[in-house]
Coordinates of C-alpha atoms and ligand atoms in Angstrom, one line a residue:
X80 CA 16.2 -150.0 19.1
X81 CA 14.7 -150.6 14.8
X82 CA 14.1 -146.7 13.0
X83 CA 10.5 -147.1 13.4
X84 CA 10.4 -147.7 17.0
X85 CA 12.9 -144.3 17.2
X86 CA 10.6 -141.9 15.7
X87 CA 8.0 -143.1 18.0
X88 CA 9.9 -142.6 20.6
X89 CA 10.8 -139.3 18.9
X90 CA 7.0 -138.3 18.3
X91 CA 6.4 -139.2 22.5
X92 CA 9.3 -137.0 23.6
X93 CA 8.1 -134.4 21.6
X94 CA 4.9 -134.5 23.1
X95 CA 5.9 -135.0 26.4
X96 CA 8.7 -131.8 26.5
X97 CA 6.1 -129.8 24.8
X98 CA 7.5 -129.2 21.6
X99 CA 5.0 -131.1 19.4
X100 CA 0.9 -131.9 20.1
X101 CA -1.4 -133.2 18.1
X102 CA -4.0 -129.5 17.4
X103 CA -7.1 -129.9 19.2
X104 CA -6.1 -133.1 20.9
X105 CA -9.0 -133.1 23.6
X106 CA -11.3 -133.6 20.5
X107 CA -9.0 -136.5 19.6
X108 CA -7.5 -133.8 17.1
X109 CA -7.5 -133.1 13.4
X110 CA -5.5 -135.2 11.1
X111 CA -2.2 -134.1 9.9
X112 CA -2.5 -130.6 11.7
X113 CA -0.4 -129.8 14.8
X114 CA 0.5 -126.4 17.3
X115 CA 3.6 -126.1 18.1
X116 CA 4.4 -125.8 22.0
X117 CA 7.0 -124.1 25.1
X118 CA 10.0 -125.7 23.7
X119 CA 9.2 -126.2 20.4
X120 CA 8.2 -122.3 19.3
X121 CA 11.5 -121.5 20.6
X122 CA 13.2 -124.0 18.8
X123 CA 11.4 -123.1 15.7
X124 CA 11.7 -118.9 15.7
X125 CA 15.2 -119.5 16.1
X126 CA 15.5 -121.4 12.5
X127 CA 13.6 -119.3 11.0
X128 CA 16.3 -116.2 12.8
X129 CA 19.1 -118.2 11.4
X130 CA 17.8 -118.4 8.2
X131 CA 16.4 -115.0 7.8
X132 CA 19.4 -114.0 8.9
X133 CA 21.9 -116.0 6.7
X134 CA 19.6 -114.7 3.7
X135 CA 18.8 -111.4 3.8
X136 CA 20.6 -110.0 6.5
X137 CA 24.3 -111.5 5.0
X138 CA 23.2 -110.4 1.4
X139 CA 22.7 -107.0 0.3
X140 CA 21.1 -108.3 -3.1
X141 CA 18.2 -109.7 -0.9
X142 CA 15.2 -108.5 1.2
X143 CA 12.6 -109.8 2.6
X144 CA 8.3 -108.5 3.2
X145 CA 5.8 -110.7 4.7
X146 CA 2.8 -110.6 2.5
X147 CA -1.0 -112.0 2.5
X148 CA -2.3 -115.3 2.9
X149 CA -5.2 -114.5 0.6
X150 CA -5.1 -113.3 -2.3
X151 CA -6.4 -112.5 -5.9
X152 CA -8.1 -115.6 -7.3
X153 CA -6.4 -114.4 -10.4
X154 CA -3.1 -115.8 -8.7
X155 CA -3.6 -118.8 -8.4
X156 CA -5.1 -119.0 -12.1
X157 CA -1.6 -117.6 -13.9
X158 CA 0.6 -119.3 -11.7
X159 CA -1.0 -122.3 -12.4
X160 CA -1.9 -124.0 -8.7
X161 CA -5.7 -123.9 -10.7
X162 CA -5.7 -126.0 -13.1
X163 CA -2.4 -128.4 -12.0
X164 CA -1.7 -128.6 -8.1
X165 CA -3.1 -131.5 -8.2
X166 CA -2.2 -135.3 -6.7
X167 CA -2.6 -138.8 -8.9
X168 CA -5.3 -140.5 -6.0
X169 CA -5.9 -143.7 -5.2
X170 CA -8.5 -145.6 -3.0
X171 CA -7.8 -149.4 -1.5
X172 CA -11.4 -150.8 -1.4
X173 CA -11.5 -153.2 1.4
X174 CA -10.0 -150.8 4.1
X175 CA -11.2 -147.6 2.2
X176 CA -7.3 -145.9 2.5
X177 CA -6.5 -143.6 0.6
X178 CA -2.9 -143.4 -0.6
X179 CA -1.1 -140.5 -3.4
X180 CA -0.1 -143.2 -6.3
X181 CA 3.4 -141.7 -7.0
X182 CA 4.1 -142.5 -3.3
X183 CA 2.6 -146.0 -2.9
X184 CA 5.4 -146.7 -5.9
X185 CA 8.7 -144.8 -4.1
X186 CA 7.8 -146.8 -1.2
X187 CA 8.0 -149.6 -3.2
X188 CA 11.4 -148.4 -4.6
X189 CA 12.6 -147.8 -1.7
X190 CA 12.1 -151.4 -0.7
X191 CA 13.7 -151.8 -4.1
X192 CA 16.6 -150.2 -2.6
X193 CA 16.8 -151.8 1.0
X194 CA 16.8 -155.0 0.0
X195 CA 19.8 -153.5 -2.9
X196 CA 21.7 -152.3 0.4
X197 CA 20.9 -155.1 2.9
X198 CA 22.4 -157.3 -0.5
X199 CA 25.5 -154.9 0.1
X200 CA 26.2 -155.3 3.3
X201 CA 26.0 -158.9 3.4
X202 CA 28.5 -159.2 1.0
X203 CA 30.8 -156.7 3.2
X204 CA 30.6 -158.8 6.3
X205 CA 31.0 -162.2 3.5
X206 CA 34.5 -159.9 1.9
X207 CA 35.8 -158.0 4.8
X208 CA 38.2 -155.5 3.7
X209 CA 38.9 -157.3 0.6
X210 CA 35.4 -155.8 -0.4
X211 CA 35.1 -153.7 -2.6
X212 CA 30.9 -151.9 -3.6
X213 CA 31.2 -150.1 -6.5
X214 CA 32.3 -154.0 -8.1
X215 CA 29.4 -155.7 -6.2
X216 CA 26.8 -153.8 -6.9
X217 CA 28.3 -154.1 -10.6
X218 CA 28.1 -158.0 -10.4
X219 CA 26.0 -159.6 -8.1
X220 CA 22.7 -161.3 -9.2
X221 CA 20.2 -159.8 -6.2
X222 CA 22.0 -156.8 -6.9
X223 CA 21.4 -156.7 -10.3
X224 CA 17.8 -157.7 -9.9
X225 CA 16.8 -155.5 -8.2
X226 CA 18.4 -152.5 -9.4
X227 CA 17.1 -153.5 -13.1
X228 CA 13.1 -153.7 -11.4
X229 CA 13.6 -149.9 -10.2
X230 CA 15.2 -148.2 -13.0
X231 CA 12.5 -149.9 -15.3
X232 CA 9.7 -148.5 -12.5
X233 CA 11.4 -145.0 -12.0
X234 CA 11.2 -145.4 -15.5
X235 CA 8.0 -145.8 -15.9
X236 CA 7.0 -143.5 -13.6
X237 CA 8.6 -140.5 -14.7
X238 CA 7.1 -140.7 -17.5
X239 CA 3.9 -141.3 -16.4
X240 CA 3.3 -138.2 -14.4
X241 CA 5.4 -136.0 -17.5
X242 CA 2.2 -136.8 -20.0
X243 CA -0.9 -137.3 -16.6
X244 CA -0.8 -140.9 -17.3
X245 CA -2.8 -141.8 -14.2
X246 CA -4.3 -145.8 -16.3
X247 CA -0.4 -146.2 -16.9
X248 CA 0.7 -145.3 -12.7
X249 CA -2.1 -147.8 -11.7
X250 CA -1.2 -150.1 -13.7
X251 CA 2.6 -150.1 -12.6
X252 CA 1.1 -150.5 -9.1
X253 CA -0.7 -153.8 -10.6
X254 CA 2.3 -154.8 -12.1
X255 CA 4.5 -154.5 -8.8
X256 CA 2.4 -156.2 -7.1
X257 CA 1.4 -153.7 -4.4
X258 CA -0.3 -154.1 -1.7
X259 CA -2.5 -151.4 0.4
X260 CA -0.4 -151.7 4.2
X261 CA -3.4 -151.7 6.1
X262 CA -5.5 -153.8 4.4
X263 CA -3.1 -155.9 2.8
X264 CA -5.4 -156.1 -0.8
X265 CA -5.4 -154.9 -3.9
X266 CA -7.9 -154.3 -4.4
X267 CA -7.8 -150.8 -6.2
X268 CA -9.7 -148.2 -7.7
X269 CA -8.6 -146.3 -10.7
X270 CA -6.2 -143.2 -10.1
X271 CA -7.5 -139.2 -9.9
X272 CA -6.7 -136.1 -9.9
X273 CA -6.7 -134.3 -7.0
X274 CA -6.6 -130.5 -6.5
X275 CA -5.0 -129.3 -2.8
X276 CA -5.8 -125.6 -3.5
X277 CA -8.5 -125.0 0.2
X278 CA -11.5 -122.7 -0.9
X279 CA -13.1 -120.3 1.3
X280 CA -15.6 -117.5 0.9
X281 CA -14.8 -113.6 0.8
X282 CA -17.5 -111.3 1.3
X283 CA -20.3 -111.7 3.6
X284 CA -23.3 -112.3 1.4
X285 CA -23.1 -115.9 -0.3
X286 CA -24.7 -114.5 -3.9
X287 CA -21.7 -111.6 -3.6
X288 CA -19.0 -113.5 -2.1
X289 CA -15.8 -115.0 -4.0
X290 CA -13.9 -117.9 -3.9
X291 CA -10.4 -117.8 -2.9
X292 CA -8.3 -119.8 -1.6
X293 CA -5.4 -120.6 1.7
X294 CA -2.1 -120.2 -0.2
X295 CA -0.2 -123.6 -1.0
X296 CA 3.1 -122.2 -0.9
X297 CA 4.5 -118.2 -0.2
X298 CA 6.0 -117.9 -3.6
X299 CA 3.0 -116.1 -5.0
X300 CA 3.3 -113.5 -2.9
X301 CA 7.1 -112.8 -3.8
X302 CA 5.9 -112.8 -7.5
X303 CA 3.0 -110.1 -7.1
X304 CA 5.3 -107.9 -5.2
X305 CA 8.3 -107.6 -7.7
X306 CA 7.8 -104.6 -9.4
X307 CA 7.0 -103.1 -5.5
X308 CA 10.1 -104.0 -3.9
X309 CA 12.1 -103.6 -7.4
X310 CA 11.7 -100.0 -7.2
X311 CA 11.2 -99.1 -3.6
X312 CA 14.3 -100.6 -2.9
X313 CA 15.8 -99.7 -6.1
X314 CA 17.1 -103.5 -6.3
X315 CA 19.6 -104.3 -9.7
X316 CA 19.2 -108.1 -11.0
X317 CA 20.6 -109.9 -9.4
X318 CA 18.7 -110.0 -6.2
X319 CA 16.3 -111.5 -3.9
X320 CA 13.3 -111.6 -2.6
X321 CA 12.2 -113.8 0.6
X322 CA 9.7 -114.6 3.2
X323 CA 8.4 -116.6 6.2
X324 CA 5.2 -118.0 6.2
X325 CA 2.6 -120.4 6.8
X326 CA 0.8 -122.1 3.3
X327 CA -1.9 -124.9 3.4
X328 CA -2.3 -128.2 1.3
X329 CA -5.1 -130.2 1.3
X330 CA -2.5 -133.1 1.9
X331 CA -4.2 -136.9 0.8
X332 CA -1.5 -138.8 2.5
X333 CA -0.5 -136.7 5.9
X334 CA 1.7 -139.5 8.0
X335 CA 4.7 -139.2 9.2
X336 CA 4.1 -136.7 11.9
X337 CA 4.6 -132.6 10.6
X338 CA 6.5 -133.9 8.2
X339 CA 3.7 -134.0 5.4
X340 CA 1.0 -131.6 7.0
X341 CA -2.3 -129.2 5.8
X342 CA -1.2 -126.2 7.8
X343 CA 2.8 -126.0 7.7
X344 CA 5.1 -123.0 6.9
X345 CA 7.6 -122.3 4.5
X346 CA 11.0 -119.8 4.2
X347 CA 11.2 -119.4 0.4
X348 CA 13.5 -116.6 -2.1
X349 CA 13.2 -116.4 -5.1
X350 CA 16.2 -114.7 -6.8
X351 CA 15.9 -112.5 -9.8
X352 CA 18.8 -112.6 -12.2
X353 CA 19.6 -112.1 -15.7
X354 CA 18.3 -114.6 -18.9
X355 CA 20.7 -116.8 -19.2
X356 CA 22.4 -116.1 -15.8
X357 CA 20.3 -118.5 -14.2
X358 CA 22.0 -122.0 -14.4
X359 CA 25.1 -120.7 -12.8
X360 CA 23.0 -119.0 -10.2
X361 CA 21.0 -122.1 -10.1
X362 CA 24.5 -123.7 -8.6
X363 CA 25.7 -121.6 -6.2
X364 CA 22.8 -121.5 -4.3
X365 CA 22.4 -125.6 -4.5
X366 CA 25.9 -124.9 -2.4
X367 CA 24.6 -121.9 -0.6
X368 CA 21.7 -123.8 0.9
X369 CA 23.9 -127.3 1.8
X370 CA 26.2 -124.9 3.6
X371 CA 23.3 -123.3 5.6
X372 CA 22.2 -126.8 7.4
X373 CA 26.0 -127.8 7.5
X374 CA 26.5 -125.1 9.3
X375 CA 24.5 -127.2 11.8
X376 CA 26.6 -129.5 13.2
X377 CA 24.0 -132.5 12.6
X378 CA 27.0 -134.9 10.7
X379 CA 27.0 -134.1 6.4
X380 CA 26.4 -137.2 5.7
X381 CA 22.9 -137.4 6.3
X382 CA 22.2 -135.1 3.0
X383 CA 22.0 -135.3 -0.4
X384 CA 20.9 -134.0 -4.2
X385 CA 18.5 -135.7 -5.5
X386 CA 18.3 -133.9 -9.2
X387 CA 14.7 -133.9 -10.3
X388 CA 14.3 -136.4 -13.1
X389 CA 10.9 -135.0 -13.7
X390 CA 11.0 -131.5 -14.6
X391 CA 8.4 -128.6 -14.7
X392 CA 7.5 -128.1 -18.0
X393 CA 8.5 -124.5 -17.3
X394 CA 12.0 -125.5 -15.3
X395 CA 15.2 -125.6 -17.1
X396 CA 16.9 -127.5 -13.9
X397 CA 15.8 -128.2 -10.2
X398 CA 17.2 -130.7 -7.3
X399 CA 16.0 -131.1 -3.7
X400 CA 17.9 -131.1 -1.4
X401 CA 17.2 -134.1 0.9
X402 CA 18.4 -135.7 4.7
X403 CA 17.8 -138.9 5.9
X404 CA 15.2 -138.9 7.8
X405 CA 14.2 -142.4 11.1
X406 CA 12.3 -143.0 7.6
X407 CA 14.6 -142.8 5.2
X408 CA 16.3 -140.1 3.1
X409 CA 13.3 -137.2 1.8
X410 CA 12.8 -133.9 0.6
X411 CA 13.3 -131.2 2.7
X412 CA 14.1 -128.1 0.2
X413 CA 13.2 -127.9 -3.4
X414 CA 16.4 -125.3 -4.9
X415 CA 14.4 -124.3 -8.2
X416 CA 15.9 -122.9 -11.8
X417 CA 12.2 -121.9 -12.6
X418 CA 13.2 -119.6 -16.3
X419 CA 10.6 -116.1 -16.5
X420 CA 8.1 -118.7 -16.3
X421 CA 6.3 -117.2 -12.8
X422 CA 6.9 -113.4 -13.7
X423 CA 5.5 -113.4 -17.7
X424 CA 1.9 -115.4 -16.6
X425 CA 1.4 -113.0 -13.9
X426 CA 2.2 -110.1 -16.9
X427 CA 0.1 -111.6 -19.0
X428 CA -3.0 -112.8 -16.2
X429 CA -3.3 -108.9 -14.8
X430 CA -1.8 -106.6 -18.2
X431 CA 0.6 -105.4 -16.0
X432 CA 4.6 -105.5 -17.7
X433 CA 6.4 -107.1 -14.8
X434 CA 10.1 -106.3 -16.9
X435 CA 13.7 -105.1 -15.1
X436 CA 15.3 -102.8 -17.6
X437 CA 18.7 -103.0 -17.0
X438 CA 20.8 -99.5 -17.1
X439 CA 23.6 -100.8 -17.7
X440 CA 23.2 -102.6 -21.1
X441 CA 20.3 -100.6 -22.2
X442 CA 17.3 -103.5 -22.5
X443 CA 14.3 -104.6 -20.7
X444 CA 13.5 -107.8 -19.8
X445 CA 11.3 -110.3 -17.5
X446 CA 13.7 -111.5 -15.2
X447 CA 15.0 -115.0 -14.8
X448 CA 13.8 -117.1 -11.4
X449 CA 15.9 -119.8 -8.9
X450 CA 13.6 -119.7 -6.1
X451 CA 15.1 -121.5 -2.7
X452 CA 12.1 -122.7 -1.1
X453 CA 12.8 -124.8 2.9
X454 CA 10.2 -126.7 5.1
X455 CA 9.8 -124.9 7.9
X456 CA 8.9 -127.5 10.1
X457 CA 10.3 -130.1 7.8
X458 CA 13.7 -129.2 8.8
X459 CA 12.6 -128.7 12.6
X460 CA 11.9 -132.3 12.7
X461 CA 15.1 -133.1 10.8
X462 CA 16.9 -131.4 14.0
X463 CA 14.9 -132.8 16.0
X464 CA 15.9 -136.2 14.6
X465 CA 19.4 -135.8 14.8
X466 CA 19.8 -134.6 17.4
X467 CA 17.5 -136.9 20.2
X468 CA 19.8 -139.7 21.8
X469 CA 19.4 -142.5 25.2
X470 CA 22.7 -142.9 26.0
X471 CA 23.8 -145.3 28.8
X472 CA 26.5 -143.2 31.0
X473 CA 28.7 -145.2 32.8
X474 CA 27.4 -144.9 36.5
X475 CA 24.7 -147.3 34.5
X476 CA 21.8 -144.6 34.6
X477 CA 20.4 -143.8 31.0
X478 CA 19.9 -139.8 29.9
X479 CA 17.9 -139.0 26.4
X480 CA 19.2 -136.1 25.8
X481 CA 18.9 -133.7 22.5
X482 CA 22.1 -132.7 21.7
X483 CA 20.1 -129.3 19.3
X484 CA 22.8 -126.8 17.9
X485 CA 23.4 -124.5 21.3
X486 CA 23.1 -120.9 18.7
X487 CA 19.4 -122.7 18.5
X488 CA 18.1 -124.6 21.2
X489 CA 15.2 -123.4 23.2
X490 CA 16.6 -122.5 26.4
X491 CA 20.0 -121.8 26.1
X492 CA 20.8 -122.8 29.8
X493 CA 19.0 -122.8 33.7
X494 CA 20.2 -121.3 36.5
X495 CA 20.4 -124.1 39.8
X496 CA 20.9 -123.1 42.6
X497 CA 22.7 -125.9 44.6
X498 CA 19.7 -126.3 47.5
X499 CA 16.4 -124.2 48.2
X500 CA 17.9 -122.9 50.5
X501 CA 21.1 -120.9 52.5
X502 CA 20.9 -117.6 50.2
X503 CA 21.4 -119.9 47.3
X504 CA 18.0 -119.0 45.3
X505 CA 19.0 -115.9 45.6
X506 CA 22.4 -116.2 44.7
X507 CA 20.8 -117.6 41.3
X508 CA 18.2 -115.2 41.0
X509 CA 20.9 -112.5 40.8
X510 CA 22.4 -113.8 38.0
X511 CA 19.4 -115.0 36.4
X512 CA 18.5 -112.0 36.3
X513 CA 20.9 -110.2 34.9
X514 CA 21.4 -113.2 32.0
X515 CA 17.9 -113.1 30.8
X516 CA 18.0 -109.5 29.0
X517 CA 20.3 -112.1 26.6
X518 CA 19.6 -115.5 26.6
X519 CA 16.5 -117.4 27.4
X520 CA 17.4 -118.7 30.7
X521 CA 15.2 -121.5 32.5
X522 CA 15.4 -121.7 36.8
X523 CA 14.7 -123.9 38.3
X524 CA 15.6 -125.1 42.0
X525 CA 13.4 -128.4 42.3
X526 CA 14.0 -132.2 42.8
X527 CA 18.3 -133.2 43.2
X528 CA 20.8 -131.9 41.2
X529 CA 20.6 -135.1 38.5
X530 CA 17.2 -134.5 38.0
X531 CA 17.9 -131.1 37.1
X532 CA 20.5 -131.6 34.5
X533 CA 17.5 -134.8 33.3
X534 CA 15.3 -132.2 32.4
X535 CA 17.0 -129.6 30.6
X536 CA 19.2 -132.6 28.9
X537 CA 15.9 -133.6 27.4
X538 CA 14.9 -130.2 26.5
X539 CA 18.8 -129.7 24.8
X540 CA 19.7 -127.2 26.6
X541 CA 23.2 -126.9 26.1
X542 CA 24.0 -125.6 29.7
X543 CA 23.5 -125.4 33.8
X544 CA 25.1 -123.1 35.7
X545 CA 25.4 -124.3 39.6
X546 CA 25.6 -122.6 42.5
X547 CA 26.3 -123.1 45.3
X548 CA 27.6 -122.5 48.6
X549 CA 31.6 -121.6 47.7
X550 CA 29.5 -119.0 45.1
X551 CA 28.5 -116.5 48.4
X552 CA 32.6 -117.1 48.5
X553 CA 34.1 -116.8 45.4
X554 CA 31.5 -114.9 43.2
X555 CA 32.4 -118.4 40.6
X556 CA 30.0 -121.0 39.8
X557 CA 30.2 -124.6 37.6
X558 CA 28.5 -125.0 34.1
X559 CA 27.3 -127.8 32.6
X560 CA 28.1 -129.1 30.0
X561 CA 25.3 -131.0 28.3
X562 CA 27.0 -133.3 25.7
X563 CA 30.3 -134.3 26.9
X564 CA 28.7 -133.0 30.6
X565 CA 32.1 -131.9 31.4
X566 CA 32.3 -129.0 33.9
X567 CA 33.6 -125.9 34.4
X568 CA 34.6 -123.6 37.1
X569 CA 34.1 -120.1 36.5
X570 CA 34.1 -116.1 37.8
X571 CA 30.4 -114.6 37.8
X572 CA 31.2 -112.2 35.7
X573 CA 32.8 -113.6 32.3
X574 CA 29.4 -115.7 32.4
X575 CA 28.1 -113.6 29.7
X576 CA 30.5 -113.5 27.4
X577 CA 31.7 -117.2 28.1
X578 CA 27.9 -117.7 26.5
X579 CA 27.4 -115.9 24.1
X580 CA 30.1 -116.7 22.4
X581 CA 29.1 -120.6 22.0
X582 CA 25.3 -119.5 21.7
X583 CA 25.2 -116.7 19.6
X584 CA 23.9 -117.2 15.2
X585 CA 27.2 -115.5 14.7
X586 CA 28.9 -119.0 15.4
X587 CA 26.8 -120.6 12.6
X588 CA 26.9 -117.6 10.1
X589 CA 30.1 -117.4 10.4
X590 CA 30.7 -120.7 8.6
X591 CA 28.7 -119.8 5.5
Ligands
ATP611 P1 7.1 -133.1 -1.3 O1 6.9 -133.4 -3.1 O2 6.6 -133.7 -0.2 O3 5.2 -132.9 -1.3 P2 6.8 -130.4 -2.3 O4 8.4 -130.7 -3.7 O5 5.8 -130.9 -3.4 O6 7.3 -131.9 -1.7 P3 7.1 -127.7 -2.9 O7 6.2 -127.1 -3.7 O8 8.9 -128.4 -4.0 O9 7.1 -129.2 -2.0 O10 7.4 -127.3 -1.8 C1 8.9 -126.5 -1.1 C2 8.7 -127.1 0.4 O11 8.4 -127.2 1.6 C3 9.0 -128.2 1.0 O12 10.1 -129.3 0.2 C4 9.1 -129.1 1.2 O13 10.1 -128.8 2.8 C5 8.1 -128.2 2.3 N1 6.7 -128.8 2.3 C6 6.0 -129.0 0.5 N2 4.2 -129.6 1.1 C7 4.7 -129.2 2.7 C8 4.0 -129.5 4.2 N3 2.6 -130.7 3.3 N4 4.1 -130.5 4.9 C9 4.7 -130.1 5.7 N5 5.3 -129.1 4.3 C10 5.5 -129.0 3.0

């Protein structure tokens, strides 16, 4: 299966099993807006819980908040979103499709990268064991030509973005002969800037109503509460404030399922530090955040850092953690050293002092900020795509299994009476009634046991508990493991403690 087919299959699977639905589907849907179904909401809640516990509960110097989506319009002036939260857009006149100019160029660069990788794979097959990848990459003429082109385009694009040179962005598209993926033509308009914030009116009388915005990030709710939290919780720098919540962006290039949505959820943490210590904290958070992903066990090789060439004018370091989605390595999380930009801007626009008095040194200063900003929906998609697996079994049958880490799986265990008679359902209900206080359980008595296992595999339930006739005699049940399909007989009395070890968040948190 190609990666593209895999992605299509994954999308269909997510719908069929109640993970994700297109928003307002009966009205043909709303572009780039999605709903989480009965399984999706469980998985999403579990990811949030894992993040919250790792960030807020495990760190004494981090606390959480939940700020409102609506904020005073001045916030967005101060943050720079009103004037500069723009995407460079370009339209194809034939297909009438609109694209982000930088994304078109990045897709072109990804193709160059793909060509280089193909060449390397050819070399590997040709030279076998003696193959030296580094030497090949630095000497093979095809690789070198593509690499030179990649470097040239990258440098031009970064410079154009840094200097807001829209004409140059268009020139790169023309020079690289980039065509519209739909019409196949190069009939492009000029590149224009487009603000991504959604606006609405506050107040009932239209003349008096003022324009307010749906927040495009959760971070500003943290900055404006910096003093409230610092004072009420008596926090000492360095300390952090975390929050999980919805953000809204009028994304033009809305595609790739829940990777780029117009309404999405972020999990952000702003860490306030003494000026001068920010780069040290930046490195620490870079490592800590990668460890958080790796503890999920989806495969360490699926992550990489991407350090920014294009730094925002206020940032002095920035990196993305990227994940290998079926459509390539893409950003999951941004880690940014933002200096004192945000607090200083709010100080200026609000006229309130956003300073911290350091009792040890006796100085007052505006703290510097290191931020970790993660897309909850993208993390969801990363987990789903890494977990999805089609397997051929020894008996020739096939199964689809979601290998979701047990600690965050939507349903932890399924309770299955072998047959729907002989008091087995009653016994199964009894067990379920005991376990449901600790774990999200599902009871299922319909169809053959094999089909029930498959249904649980398809939603990623890590354990199935089967109640058979012997259970009535020996008070033991069979645990069937999702990943290995092995079975183990255990006493009912020890079920809870066995499950607890396997599915508790603690099993993940202890790895951090
Ligand atoms: P991109 O370059 O992909 O548009 P960004 O750099 O603008 O992302 P940030 O502003 O750094 O993103 O936001 C932090 C995180 O929020 C991102 O790493 C991503 O996981 C998530 N995110 C941003 N925009 C979207 C979106 N439209 N849909 C889903 N998640 C998003």
